[in-house]
PDB file of C-alpha atoms and ligand atoms in Angstrom:
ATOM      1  CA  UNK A   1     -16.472 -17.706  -1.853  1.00 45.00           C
ATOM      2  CA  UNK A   2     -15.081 -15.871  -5.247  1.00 58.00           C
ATOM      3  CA  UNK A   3     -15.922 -18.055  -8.368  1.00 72.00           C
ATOM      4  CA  UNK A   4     -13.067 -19.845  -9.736  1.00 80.00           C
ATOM      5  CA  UNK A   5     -11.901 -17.377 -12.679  1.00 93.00           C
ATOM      6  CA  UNK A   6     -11.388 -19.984 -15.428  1.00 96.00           C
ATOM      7  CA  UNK A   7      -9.912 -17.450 -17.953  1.00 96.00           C
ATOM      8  CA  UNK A   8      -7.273 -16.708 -15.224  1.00 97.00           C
ATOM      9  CA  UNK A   9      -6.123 -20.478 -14.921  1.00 97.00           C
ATOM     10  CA  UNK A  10      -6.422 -21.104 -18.455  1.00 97.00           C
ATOM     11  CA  UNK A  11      -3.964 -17.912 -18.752  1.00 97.00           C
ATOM     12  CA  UNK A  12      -1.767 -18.948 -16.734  1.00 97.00           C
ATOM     13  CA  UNK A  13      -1.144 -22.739 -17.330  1.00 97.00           C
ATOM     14  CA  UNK A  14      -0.753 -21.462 -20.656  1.00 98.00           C
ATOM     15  CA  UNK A  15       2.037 -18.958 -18.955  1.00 98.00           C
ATOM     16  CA  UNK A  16       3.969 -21.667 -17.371  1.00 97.00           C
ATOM     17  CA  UNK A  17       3.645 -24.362 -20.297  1.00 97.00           C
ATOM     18  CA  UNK A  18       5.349 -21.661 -22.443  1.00 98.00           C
ATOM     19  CA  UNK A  19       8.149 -21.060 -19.697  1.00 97.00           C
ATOM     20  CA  UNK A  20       8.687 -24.751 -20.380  1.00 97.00           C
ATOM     21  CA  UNK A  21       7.249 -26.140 -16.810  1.00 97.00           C
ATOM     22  CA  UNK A  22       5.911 -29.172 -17.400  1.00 97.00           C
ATOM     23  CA  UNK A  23       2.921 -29.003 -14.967  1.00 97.00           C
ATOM     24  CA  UNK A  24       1.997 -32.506 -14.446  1.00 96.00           C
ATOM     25  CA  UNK A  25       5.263 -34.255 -14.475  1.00 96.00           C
ATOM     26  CA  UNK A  26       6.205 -31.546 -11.588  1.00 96.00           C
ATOM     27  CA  UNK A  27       2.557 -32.154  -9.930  1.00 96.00           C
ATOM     28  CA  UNK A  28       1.984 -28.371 -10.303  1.00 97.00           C
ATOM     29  CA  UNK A  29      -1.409 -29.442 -12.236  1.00 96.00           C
ATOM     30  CA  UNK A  30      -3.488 -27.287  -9.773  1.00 97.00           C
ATOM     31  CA  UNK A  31      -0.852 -24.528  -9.349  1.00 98.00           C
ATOM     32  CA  UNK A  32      -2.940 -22.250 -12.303  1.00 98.00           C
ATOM     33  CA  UNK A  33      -5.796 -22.305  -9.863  1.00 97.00           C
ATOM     34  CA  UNK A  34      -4.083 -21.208  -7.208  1.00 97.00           C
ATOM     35  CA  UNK A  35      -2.015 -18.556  -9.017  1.00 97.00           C
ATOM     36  CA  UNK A  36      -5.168 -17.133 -10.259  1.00 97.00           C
ATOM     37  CA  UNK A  37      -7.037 -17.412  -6.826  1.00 96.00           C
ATOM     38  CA  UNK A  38      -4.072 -16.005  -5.126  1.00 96.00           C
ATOM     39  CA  UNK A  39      -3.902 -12.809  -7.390  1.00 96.00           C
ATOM     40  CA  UNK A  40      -7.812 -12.294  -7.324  1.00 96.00           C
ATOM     41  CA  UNK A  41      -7.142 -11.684  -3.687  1.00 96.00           C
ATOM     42  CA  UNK A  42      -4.255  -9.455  -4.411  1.00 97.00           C
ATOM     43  CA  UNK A  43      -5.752  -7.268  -6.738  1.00 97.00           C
ATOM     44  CA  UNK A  44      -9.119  -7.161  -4.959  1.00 96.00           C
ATOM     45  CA  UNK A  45      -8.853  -3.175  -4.263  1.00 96.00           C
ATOM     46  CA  UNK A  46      -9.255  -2.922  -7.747  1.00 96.00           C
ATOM     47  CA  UNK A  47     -12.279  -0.766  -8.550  1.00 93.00           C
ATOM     48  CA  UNK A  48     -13.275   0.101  -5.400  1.00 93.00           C
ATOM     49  CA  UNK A  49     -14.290   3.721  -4.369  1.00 94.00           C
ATOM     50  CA  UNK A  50     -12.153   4.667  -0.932  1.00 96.00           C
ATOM     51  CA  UNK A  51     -15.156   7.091   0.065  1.00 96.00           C
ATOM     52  CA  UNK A  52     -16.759   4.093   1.024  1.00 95.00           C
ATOM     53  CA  UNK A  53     -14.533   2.513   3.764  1.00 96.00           C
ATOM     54  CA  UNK A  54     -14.540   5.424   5.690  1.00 96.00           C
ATOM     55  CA  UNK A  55     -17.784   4.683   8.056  1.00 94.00           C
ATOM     56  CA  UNK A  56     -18.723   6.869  10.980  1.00 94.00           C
ATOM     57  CA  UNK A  57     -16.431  10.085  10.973  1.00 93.00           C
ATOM     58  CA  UNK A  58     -15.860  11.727  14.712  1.00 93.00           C
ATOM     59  CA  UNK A  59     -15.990  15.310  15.946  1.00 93.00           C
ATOM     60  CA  UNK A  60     -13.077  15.479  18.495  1.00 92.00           C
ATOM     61  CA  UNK A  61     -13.093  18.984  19.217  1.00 88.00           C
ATOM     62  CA  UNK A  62      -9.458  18.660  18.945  1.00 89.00           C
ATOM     63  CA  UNK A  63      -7.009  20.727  17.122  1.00 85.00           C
ATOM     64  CA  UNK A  64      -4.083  18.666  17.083  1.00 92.00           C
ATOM     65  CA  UNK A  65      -2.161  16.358  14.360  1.00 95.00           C
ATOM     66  CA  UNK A  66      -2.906  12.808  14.340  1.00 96.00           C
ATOM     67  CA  UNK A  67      -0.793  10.241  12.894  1.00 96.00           C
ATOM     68  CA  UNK A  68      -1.303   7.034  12.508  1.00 96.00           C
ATOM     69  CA  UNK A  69       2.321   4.617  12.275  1.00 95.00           C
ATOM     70  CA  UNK A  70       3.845   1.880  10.743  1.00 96.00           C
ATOM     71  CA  UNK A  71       1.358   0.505   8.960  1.00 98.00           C
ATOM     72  CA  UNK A  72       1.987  -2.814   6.842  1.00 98.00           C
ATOM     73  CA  UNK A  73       1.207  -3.642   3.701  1.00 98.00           C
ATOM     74  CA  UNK A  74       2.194  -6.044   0.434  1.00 98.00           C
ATOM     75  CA  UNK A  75       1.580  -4.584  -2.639  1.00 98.00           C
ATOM     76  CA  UNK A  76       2.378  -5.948  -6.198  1.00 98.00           C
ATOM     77  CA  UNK A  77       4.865  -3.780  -8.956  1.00 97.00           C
ATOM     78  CA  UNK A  78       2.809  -3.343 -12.024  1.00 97.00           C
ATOM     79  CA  UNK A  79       6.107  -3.849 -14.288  1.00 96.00           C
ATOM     80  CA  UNK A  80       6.993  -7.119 -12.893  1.00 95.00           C
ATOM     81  CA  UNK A  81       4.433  -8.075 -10.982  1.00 96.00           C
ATOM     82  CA  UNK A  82       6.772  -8.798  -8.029  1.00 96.00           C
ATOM     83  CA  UNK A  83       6.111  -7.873  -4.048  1.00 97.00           C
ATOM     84  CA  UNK A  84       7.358  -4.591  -2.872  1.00 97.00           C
ATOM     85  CA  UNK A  85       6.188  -4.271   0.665  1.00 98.00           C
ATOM     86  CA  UNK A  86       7.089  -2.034   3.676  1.00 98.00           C
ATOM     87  CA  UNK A  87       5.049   0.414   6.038  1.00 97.00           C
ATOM     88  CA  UNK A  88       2.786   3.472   6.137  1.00 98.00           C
ATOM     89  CA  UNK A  89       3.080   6.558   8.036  1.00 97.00           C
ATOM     90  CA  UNK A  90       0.475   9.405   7.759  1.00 97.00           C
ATOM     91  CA  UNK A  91       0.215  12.383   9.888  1.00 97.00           C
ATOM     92  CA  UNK A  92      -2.949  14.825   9.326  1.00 97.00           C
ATOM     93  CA  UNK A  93      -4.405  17.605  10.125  1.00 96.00           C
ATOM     94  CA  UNK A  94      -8.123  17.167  10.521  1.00 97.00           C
ATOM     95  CA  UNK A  95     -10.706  19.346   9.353  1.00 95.00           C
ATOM     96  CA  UNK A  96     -12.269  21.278  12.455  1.00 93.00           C
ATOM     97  CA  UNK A  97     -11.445  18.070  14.703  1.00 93.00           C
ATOM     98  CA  UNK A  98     -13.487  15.819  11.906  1.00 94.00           C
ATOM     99  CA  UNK A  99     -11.411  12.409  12.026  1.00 95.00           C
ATOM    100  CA  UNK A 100     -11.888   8.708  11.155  1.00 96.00           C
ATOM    101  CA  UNK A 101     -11.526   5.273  13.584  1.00 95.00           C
ATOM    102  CA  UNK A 102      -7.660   4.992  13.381  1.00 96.00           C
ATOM    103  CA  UNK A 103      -8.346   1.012  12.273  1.00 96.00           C
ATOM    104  CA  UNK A 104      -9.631   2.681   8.878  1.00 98.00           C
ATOM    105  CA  UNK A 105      -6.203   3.730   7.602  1.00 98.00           C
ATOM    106  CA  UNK A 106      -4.837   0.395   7.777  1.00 98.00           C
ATOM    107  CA  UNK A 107      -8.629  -0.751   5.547  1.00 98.00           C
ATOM    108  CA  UNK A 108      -7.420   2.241   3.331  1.00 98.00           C
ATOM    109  CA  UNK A 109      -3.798   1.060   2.699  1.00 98.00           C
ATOM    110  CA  UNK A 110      -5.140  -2.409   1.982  1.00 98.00           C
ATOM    111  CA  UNK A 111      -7.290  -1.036  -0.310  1.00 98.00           C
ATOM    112  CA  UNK A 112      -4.657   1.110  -2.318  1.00 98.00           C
ATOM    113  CA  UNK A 113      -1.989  -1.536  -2.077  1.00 98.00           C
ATOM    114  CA  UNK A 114      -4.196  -4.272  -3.648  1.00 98.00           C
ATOM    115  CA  UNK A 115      -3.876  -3.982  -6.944  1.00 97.00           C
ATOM    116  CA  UNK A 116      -1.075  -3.407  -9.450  1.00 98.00           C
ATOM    117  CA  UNK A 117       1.057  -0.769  -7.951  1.00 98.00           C
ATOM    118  CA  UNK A 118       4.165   1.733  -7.486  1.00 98.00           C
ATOM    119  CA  UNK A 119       5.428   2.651  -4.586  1.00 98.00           C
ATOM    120  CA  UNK A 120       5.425   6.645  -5.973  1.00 98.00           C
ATOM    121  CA  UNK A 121       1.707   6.237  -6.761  1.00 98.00           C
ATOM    122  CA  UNK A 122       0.603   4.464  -3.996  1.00 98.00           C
ATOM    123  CA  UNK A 123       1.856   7.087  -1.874  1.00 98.00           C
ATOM    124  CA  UNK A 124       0.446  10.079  -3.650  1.00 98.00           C
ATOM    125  CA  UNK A 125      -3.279   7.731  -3.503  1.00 98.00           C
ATOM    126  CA  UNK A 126      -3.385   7.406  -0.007  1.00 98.00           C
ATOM    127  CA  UNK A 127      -2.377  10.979   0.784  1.00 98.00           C
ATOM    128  CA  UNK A 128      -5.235  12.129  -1.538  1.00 98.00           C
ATOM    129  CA  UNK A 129      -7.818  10.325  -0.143  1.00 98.00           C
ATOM    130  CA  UNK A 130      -7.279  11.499   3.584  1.00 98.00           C
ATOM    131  CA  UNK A 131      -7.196  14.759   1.829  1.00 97.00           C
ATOM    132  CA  UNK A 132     -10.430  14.382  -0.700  1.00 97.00           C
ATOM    133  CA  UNK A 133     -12.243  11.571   1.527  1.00 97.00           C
ATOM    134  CA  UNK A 134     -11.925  13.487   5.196  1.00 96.00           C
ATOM    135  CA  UNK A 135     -11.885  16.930   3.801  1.00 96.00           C
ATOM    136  CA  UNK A 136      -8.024  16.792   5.783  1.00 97.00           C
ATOM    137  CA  UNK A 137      -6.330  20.229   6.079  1.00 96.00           C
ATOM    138  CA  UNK A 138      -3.085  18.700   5.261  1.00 96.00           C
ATOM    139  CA  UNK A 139      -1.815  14.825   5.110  1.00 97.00           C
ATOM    140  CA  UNK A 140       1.908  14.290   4.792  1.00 97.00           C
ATOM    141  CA  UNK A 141       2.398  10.284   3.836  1.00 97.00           C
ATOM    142  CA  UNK A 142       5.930   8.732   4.439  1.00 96.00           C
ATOM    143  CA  UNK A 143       6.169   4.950   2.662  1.00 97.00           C
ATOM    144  CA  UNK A 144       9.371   2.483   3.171  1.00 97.00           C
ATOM    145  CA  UNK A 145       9.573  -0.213   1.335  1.00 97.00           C
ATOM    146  CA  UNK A 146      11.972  -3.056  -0.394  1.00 96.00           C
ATOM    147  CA  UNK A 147      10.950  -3.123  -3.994  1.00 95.00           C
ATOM    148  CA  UNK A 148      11.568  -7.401  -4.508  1.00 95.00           C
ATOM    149  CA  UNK A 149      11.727  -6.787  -8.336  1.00 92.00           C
ATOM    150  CA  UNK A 150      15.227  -4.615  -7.421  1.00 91.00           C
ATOM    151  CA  UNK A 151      16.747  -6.798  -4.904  1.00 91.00           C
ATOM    152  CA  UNK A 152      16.307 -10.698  -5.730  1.00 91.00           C
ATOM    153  CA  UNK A 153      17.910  -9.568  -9.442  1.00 90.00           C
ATOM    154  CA  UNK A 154      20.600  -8.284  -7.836  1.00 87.00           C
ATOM    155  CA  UNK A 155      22.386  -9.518  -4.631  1.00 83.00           C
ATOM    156  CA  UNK A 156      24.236  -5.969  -4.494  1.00 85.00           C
ATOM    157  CA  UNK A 157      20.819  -3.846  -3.717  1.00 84.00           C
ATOM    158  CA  UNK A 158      20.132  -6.522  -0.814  1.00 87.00           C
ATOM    159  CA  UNK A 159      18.974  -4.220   2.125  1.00 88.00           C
ATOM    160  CA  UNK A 160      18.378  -0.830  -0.220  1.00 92.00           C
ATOM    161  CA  UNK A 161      15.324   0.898   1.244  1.00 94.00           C
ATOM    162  CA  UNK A 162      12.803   3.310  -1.243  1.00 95.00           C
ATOM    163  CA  UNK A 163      11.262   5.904   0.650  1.00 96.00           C
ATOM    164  CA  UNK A 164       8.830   8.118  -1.003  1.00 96.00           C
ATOM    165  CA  UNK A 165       6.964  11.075   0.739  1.00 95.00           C
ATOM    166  CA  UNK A 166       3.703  13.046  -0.404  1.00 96.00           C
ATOM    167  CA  UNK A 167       2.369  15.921   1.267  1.00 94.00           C
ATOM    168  CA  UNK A 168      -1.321  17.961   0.947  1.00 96.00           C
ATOM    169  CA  UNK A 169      -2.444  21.474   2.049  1.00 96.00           C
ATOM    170  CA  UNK A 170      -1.193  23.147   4.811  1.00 95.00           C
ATOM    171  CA  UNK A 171       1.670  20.753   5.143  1.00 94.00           C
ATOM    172  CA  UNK A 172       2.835  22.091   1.470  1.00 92.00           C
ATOM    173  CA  UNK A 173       3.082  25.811   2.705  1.00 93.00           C
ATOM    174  CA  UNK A 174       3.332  25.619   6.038  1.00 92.00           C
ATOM    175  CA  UNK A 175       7.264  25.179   6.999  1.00 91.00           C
ATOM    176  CA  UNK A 176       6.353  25.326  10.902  1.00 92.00           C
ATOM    177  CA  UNK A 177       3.480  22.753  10.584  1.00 91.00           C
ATOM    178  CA  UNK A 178       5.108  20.193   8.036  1.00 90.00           C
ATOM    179  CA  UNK A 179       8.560  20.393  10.471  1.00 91.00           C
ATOM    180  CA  UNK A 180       5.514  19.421  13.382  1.00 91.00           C
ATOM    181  CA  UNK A 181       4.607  16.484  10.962  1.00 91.00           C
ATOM    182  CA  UNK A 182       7.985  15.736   9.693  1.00 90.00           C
ATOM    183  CA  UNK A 183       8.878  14.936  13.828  1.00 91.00           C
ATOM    184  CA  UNK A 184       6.202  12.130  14.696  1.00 89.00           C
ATOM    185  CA  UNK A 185       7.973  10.289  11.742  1.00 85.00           C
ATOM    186  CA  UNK A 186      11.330  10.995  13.161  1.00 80.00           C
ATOM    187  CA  UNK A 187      10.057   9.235  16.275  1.00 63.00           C
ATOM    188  CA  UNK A 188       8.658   6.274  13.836  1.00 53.00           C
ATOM    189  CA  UNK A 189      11.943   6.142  13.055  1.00 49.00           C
ATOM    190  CA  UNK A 190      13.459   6.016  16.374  1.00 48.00           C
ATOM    191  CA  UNK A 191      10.764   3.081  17.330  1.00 42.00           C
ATOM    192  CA  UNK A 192      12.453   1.155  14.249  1.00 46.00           C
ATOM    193  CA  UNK A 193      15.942   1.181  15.395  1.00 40.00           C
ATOM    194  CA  UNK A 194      15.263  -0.083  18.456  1.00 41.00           C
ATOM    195  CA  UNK A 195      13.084  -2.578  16.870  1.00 39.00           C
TER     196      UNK A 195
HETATM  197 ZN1   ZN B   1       9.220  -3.946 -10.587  1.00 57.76          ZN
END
């Protein structure tokens, strides 16, 4: 079990006391602790190399794009420290059929989402390590999200969607192969609406 980080709760009951909650009188006295266990957890992809969560690559033989859809994930703006939170699509082309256990995306997401983020970088990250980590020919990576920091400020952007798109290689100068990529996302799109 993570230590208790006692700088963390003294941080943050000093936080609150100076937002004027009066911790005891609301019996929030143990609320610090949890705030700062609850963020450890959060912001536990902090540091860590991606090479490493990887494990056993595959040699399919295959030629074809893979993409692997709608993939959650929670992830914390590093101005306000507010959720944004949405899904994942990647679509890559593999380096001479060399690919990775489709449950290792999802690890790698995790990874990239926890810690303080933006939606624009966390997109570009997770692009450039199927590039740099799978030697990938090209990756294109499509992110929705709702952005919490936007929409519980203001009732009018209820519903408003950020999408933000990265793409690698081949799929930034090939027109034929990025339209290719560009339609199993149309079809994650389809799968939504009917959701
Ligand atoms: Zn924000």
């Amino acid at each position: 079990m993570r230590d208790t980080n006692e700088r963390a709760v003294q941080a943050m009951r000093e936080f609150l006391e100076a937002l004027g909650i009066d911790l005891a009188a609301r019996g929030m006295e143990k609320t610090p602790e949890r705030v700062a266990k609850m963020y450890a957890s959060l912001f536990d992809g902090l540091g860590h190399d991606t090479k490493s969560l990887w494990g056993e690559l595959f040699h399919t033989g295959a030629d074809g794009l893979v993409a692997v859809r709608h993939i959650p994930f929670y992830s914390m703006c590093e101005h306000h420290l507010v959720p944004f939170f949405g899904e994942v699509n990647v679509v890559y082309l593999p380096n001479q059929g060399q690919v990775a256990g489709f449950g290792k995306f999802v690890k790698l997401v995790e990874c990239l989402a926890h810690q303080p983020q933006l939606q624009e970088r966390l997109t570009a990250q997770i692009a450039h390590a199927i590039a740099n980590d799978l030697g990938a020919r090209g990756v294109m990576t499509v992110v929705t999200a709702q952005q919490l920091c936007m929409t519980m400020r203001d009732s009018r952007a209820h519903g408003t969607q950020t999408v933000t798109s990265e793409c690698t290689g081949v799929f930034a100068s090939d027109r034929d192969l990025c339209q290719q990529a560009w339609s199993l996302l149309e079809g994650a799109g389809r799968y939504d609406s009917n959701a």
